[in-house]
Tab-separated table of C-alpha atoms in Angstrom:
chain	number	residue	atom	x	y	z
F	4	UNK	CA	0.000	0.000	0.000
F	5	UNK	CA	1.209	3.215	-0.817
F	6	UNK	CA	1.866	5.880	2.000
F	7	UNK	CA	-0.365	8.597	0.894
F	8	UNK	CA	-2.986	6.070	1.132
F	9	UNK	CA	-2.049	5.522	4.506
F	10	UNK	CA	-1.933	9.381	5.483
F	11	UNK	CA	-5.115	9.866	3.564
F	12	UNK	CA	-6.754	6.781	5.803
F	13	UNK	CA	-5.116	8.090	9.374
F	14	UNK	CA	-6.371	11.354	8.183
F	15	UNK	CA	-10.273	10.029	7.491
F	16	UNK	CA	-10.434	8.289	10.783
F	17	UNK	CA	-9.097	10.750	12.761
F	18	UNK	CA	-11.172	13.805	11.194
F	19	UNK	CA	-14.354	11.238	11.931
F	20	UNK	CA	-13.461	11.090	15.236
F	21	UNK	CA	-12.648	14.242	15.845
F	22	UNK	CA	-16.332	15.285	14.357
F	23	UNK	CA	-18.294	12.461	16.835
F	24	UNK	CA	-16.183	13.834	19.739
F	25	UNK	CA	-17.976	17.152	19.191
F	26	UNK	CA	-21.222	16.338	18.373
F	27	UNK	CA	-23.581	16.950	20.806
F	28	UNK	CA	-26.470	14.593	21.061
F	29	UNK	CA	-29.326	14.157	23.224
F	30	UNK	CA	-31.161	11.044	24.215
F	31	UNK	CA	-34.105	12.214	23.139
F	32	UNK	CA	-33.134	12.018	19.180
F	33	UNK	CA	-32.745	8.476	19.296
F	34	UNK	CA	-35.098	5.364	19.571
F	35	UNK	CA	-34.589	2.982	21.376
F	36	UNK	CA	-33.860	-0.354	20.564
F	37	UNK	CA	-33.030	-2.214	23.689
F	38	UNK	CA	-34.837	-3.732	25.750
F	39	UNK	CA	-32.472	-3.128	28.987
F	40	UNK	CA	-35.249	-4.343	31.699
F	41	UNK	CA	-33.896	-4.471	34.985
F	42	UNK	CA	-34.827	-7.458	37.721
F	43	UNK	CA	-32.930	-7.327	41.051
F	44	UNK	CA	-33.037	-9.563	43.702
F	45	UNK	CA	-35.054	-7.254	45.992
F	46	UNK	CA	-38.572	-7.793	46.318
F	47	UNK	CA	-41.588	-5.128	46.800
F	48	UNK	CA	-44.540	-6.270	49.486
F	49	UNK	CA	-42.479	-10.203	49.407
F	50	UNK	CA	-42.527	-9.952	45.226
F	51	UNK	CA	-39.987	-9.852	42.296
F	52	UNK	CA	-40.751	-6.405	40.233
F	53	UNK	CA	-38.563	-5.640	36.948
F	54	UNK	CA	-38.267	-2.140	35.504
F	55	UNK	CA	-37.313	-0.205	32.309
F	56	UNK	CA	-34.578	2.612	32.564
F	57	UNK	CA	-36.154	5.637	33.611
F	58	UNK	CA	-37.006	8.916	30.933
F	59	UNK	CA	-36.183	12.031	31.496
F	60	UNK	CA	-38.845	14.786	29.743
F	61	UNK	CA	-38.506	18.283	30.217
F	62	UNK	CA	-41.461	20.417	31.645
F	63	UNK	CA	-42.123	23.030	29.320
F	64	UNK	CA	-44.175	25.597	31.284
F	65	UNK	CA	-40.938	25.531	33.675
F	66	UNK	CA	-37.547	26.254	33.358
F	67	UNK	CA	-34.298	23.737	34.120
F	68	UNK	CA	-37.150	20.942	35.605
F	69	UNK	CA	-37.622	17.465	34.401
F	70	UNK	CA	-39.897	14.432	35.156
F	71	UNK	CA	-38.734	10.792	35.070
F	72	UNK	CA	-41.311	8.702	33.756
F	73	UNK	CA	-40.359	4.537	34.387
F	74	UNK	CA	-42.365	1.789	33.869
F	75	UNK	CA	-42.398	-1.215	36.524
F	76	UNK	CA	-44.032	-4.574	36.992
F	77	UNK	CA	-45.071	-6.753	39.579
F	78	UNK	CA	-46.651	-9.879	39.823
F	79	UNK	CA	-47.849	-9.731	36.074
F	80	UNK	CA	-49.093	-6.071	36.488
F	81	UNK	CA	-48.102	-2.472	35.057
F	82	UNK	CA	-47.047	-0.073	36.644
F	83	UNK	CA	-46.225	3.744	35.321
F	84	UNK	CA	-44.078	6.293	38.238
F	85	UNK	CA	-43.351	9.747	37.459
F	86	UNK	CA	-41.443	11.896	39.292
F	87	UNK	CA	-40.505	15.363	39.010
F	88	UNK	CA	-37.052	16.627	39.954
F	89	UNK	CA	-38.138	19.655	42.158
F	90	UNK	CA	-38.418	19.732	45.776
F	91	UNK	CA	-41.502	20.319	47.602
F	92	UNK	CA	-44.307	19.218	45.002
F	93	UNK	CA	-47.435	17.802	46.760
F	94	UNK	CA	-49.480	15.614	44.749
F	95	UNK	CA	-52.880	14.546	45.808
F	96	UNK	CA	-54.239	11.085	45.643
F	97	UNK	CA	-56.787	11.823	42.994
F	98	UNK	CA	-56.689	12.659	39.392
F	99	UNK	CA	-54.115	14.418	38.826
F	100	UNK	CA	-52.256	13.258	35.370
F	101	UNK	CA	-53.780	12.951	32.144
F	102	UNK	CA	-51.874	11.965	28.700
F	103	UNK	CA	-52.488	13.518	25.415
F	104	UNK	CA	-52.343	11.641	22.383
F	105	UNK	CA	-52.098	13.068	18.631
F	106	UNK	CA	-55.930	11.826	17.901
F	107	UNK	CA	-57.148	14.451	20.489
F	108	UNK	CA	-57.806	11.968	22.941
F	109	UNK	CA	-56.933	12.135	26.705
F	110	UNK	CA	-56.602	9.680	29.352
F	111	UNK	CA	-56.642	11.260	33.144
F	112	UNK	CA	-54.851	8.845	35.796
F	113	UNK	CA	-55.458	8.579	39.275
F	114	UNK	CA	-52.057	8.504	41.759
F	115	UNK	CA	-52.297	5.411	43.509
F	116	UNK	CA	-49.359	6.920	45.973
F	117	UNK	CA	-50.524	8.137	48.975
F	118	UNK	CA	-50.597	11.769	49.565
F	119	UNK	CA	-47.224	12.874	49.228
F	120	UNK	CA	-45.034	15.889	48.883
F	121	UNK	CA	-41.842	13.984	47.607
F	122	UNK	CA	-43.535	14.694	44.287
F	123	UNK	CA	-44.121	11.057	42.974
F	124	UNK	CA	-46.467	9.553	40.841
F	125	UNK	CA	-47.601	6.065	40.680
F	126	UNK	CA	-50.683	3.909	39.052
F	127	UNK	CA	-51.279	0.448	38.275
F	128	UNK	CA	-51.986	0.557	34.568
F	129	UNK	CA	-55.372	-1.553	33.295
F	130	UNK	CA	-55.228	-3.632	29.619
F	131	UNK	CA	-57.661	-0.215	28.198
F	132	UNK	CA	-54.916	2.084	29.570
F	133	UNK	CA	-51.795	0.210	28.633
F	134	UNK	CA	-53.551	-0.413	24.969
F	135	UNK	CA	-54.178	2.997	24.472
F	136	UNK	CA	-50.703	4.190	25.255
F	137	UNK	CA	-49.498	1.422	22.791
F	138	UNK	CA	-51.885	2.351	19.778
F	139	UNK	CA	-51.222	6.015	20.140
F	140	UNK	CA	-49.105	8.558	19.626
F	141	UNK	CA	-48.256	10.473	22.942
F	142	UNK	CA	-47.892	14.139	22.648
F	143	UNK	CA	-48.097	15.912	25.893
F	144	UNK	CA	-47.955	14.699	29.760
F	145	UNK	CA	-49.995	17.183	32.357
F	146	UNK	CA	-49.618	16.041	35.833
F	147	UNK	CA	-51.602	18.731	38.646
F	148	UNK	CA	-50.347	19.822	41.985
F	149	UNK	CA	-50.723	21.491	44.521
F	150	UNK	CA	-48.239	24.392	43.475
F	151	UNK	CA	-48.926	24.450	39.675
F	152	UNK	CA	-49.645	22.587	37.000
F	153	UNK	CA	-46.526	20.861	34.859
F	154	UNK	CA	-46.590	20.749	31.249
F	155	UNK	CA	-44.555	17.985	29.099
F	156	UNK	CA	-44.612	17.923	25.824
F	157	UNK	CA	-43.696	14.586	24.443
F	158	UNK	CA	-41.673	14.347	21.223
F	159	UNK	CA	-42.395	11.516	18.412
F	160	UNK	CA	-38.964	9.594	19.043
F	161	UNK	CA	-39.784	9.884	23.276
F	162	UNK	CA	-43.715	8.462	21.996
F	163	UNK	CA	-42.071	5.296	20.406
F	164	UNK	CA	-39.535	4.677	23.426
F	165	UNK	CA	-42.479	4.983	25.929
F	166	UNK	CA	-43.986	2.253	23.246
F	167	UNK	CA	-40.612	0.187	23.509
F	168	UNK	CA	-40.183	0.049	26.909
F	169	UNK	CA	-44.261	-0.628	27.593
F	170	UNK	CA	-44.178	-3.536	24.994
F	171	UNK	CA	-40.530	-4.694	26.171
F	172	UNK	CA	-41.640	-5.113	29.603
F	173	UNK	CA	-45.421	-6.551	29.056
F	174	UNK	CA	-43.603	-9.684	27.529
F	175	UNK	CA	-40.699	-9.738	30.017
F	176	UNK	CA	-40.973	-13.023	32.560
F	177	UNK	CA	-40.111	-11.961	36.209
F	178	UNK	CA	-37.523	-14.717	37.366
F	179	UNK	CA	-38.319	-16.205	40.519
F	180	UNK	CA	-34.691	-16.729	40.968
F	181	UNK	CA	-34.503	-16.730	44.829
F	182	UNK	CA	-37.009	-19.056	45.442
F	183	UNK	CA	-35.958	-21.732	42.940
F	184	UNK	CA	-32.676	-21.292	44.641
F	185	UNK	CA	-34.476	-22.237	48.299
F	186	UNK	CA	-36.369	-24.928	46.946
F	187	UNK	CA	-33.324	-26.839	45.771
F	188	UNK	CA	-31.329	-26.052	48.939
F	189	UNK	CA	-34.351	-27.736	50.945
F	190	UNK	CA	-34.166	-31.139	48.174
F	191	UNK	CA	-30.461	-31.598	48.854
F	192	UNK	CA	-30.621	-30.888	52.750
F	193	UNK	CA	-33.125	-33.846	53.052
């Protein structure tokens, strides 16, 4: 190979990287192709739960806040938290979220968390709820407090990963893994 193929080569890769180094991205631009469920050994009211990673959406009507929106299940059943990163929210346990999708429709959610100001969020999610937030196209997140009202405005690409994660995790299995692991400690004690 000829050297000014070689310089040309180092030259390519190294202009590449230098361009990815600078690129700013955010998470937000990208879907989501992984499943990444997490199951730990630790167990919620004596059961296994599994989770997605957590999503960060910005609340529009409010500068430098966010919300984490996660999806969780337990003993075959849905769960959605939110939380938003501010101190001293106080959510009530009544209706107090409701998601927008692109046909005009709106679900309103009830917090199943009791009355807190730690500014959490949490509902068991029915097959009509968990269906509708599969078939449609999310486009803005209102949850009401106490203190005001927060606005998120979901983007197509952060519609579809909400749709990955939700489909992800209604066909994950929770492993039982501690209690197979008991069971076959009690066999070979006997």
């Amino acid at each position: 190979m000829n050297i000014s193929k070689i310089i040309f080569f180092c030259f390519f890769f190294f202009a590449i990287n230098i361009c990815a180094q600078k690129k700013i991205s955010d998470s937000a631009e990208f879907v989501q192709f992984d499943c990444a469920i997490t199951q730990t050994k630790q167990r919620l009211d004596k059961h296994f739960f599994a989770s997605t990673p957590s999503m960060e959406l910005r609340v529009n009507n409010d500068d430098y806040t966010y919300t984490t929106l996660q999806f969780g299940k337990r003993k075959n059943k849905m769960y959605l938290y939110l939380r938003i990163l501010e101190d001293n929210i106080c959510l009530k346990k009544e209706k107090n979220v409701d998601i927008h999708f692109k046909s005009g429709e709106v679900i309103t959610l009830k917090n199943e968390y009791p009355i807190n100001c730690e500014s959490f969020f949490a509902k068991q999610l029915n097959k009509k709820e968990i269906k509708k937030l599969l078939e449609n196209e999310i486009t803005q997140v209102k949850i009401y407090t106490y203190k005001k009202n927060f606005e998120l405005y979901v983007s197509t690409t952060q519609s579809i990963n909400i749709q990955h994660f939700l489909q992800c995790l209604a066909a994950y299995k929770i492993k039982k893994s501690d209690e197979v692991k008991i069971k076959k400690q009690k066999k070979q004690k006997e």
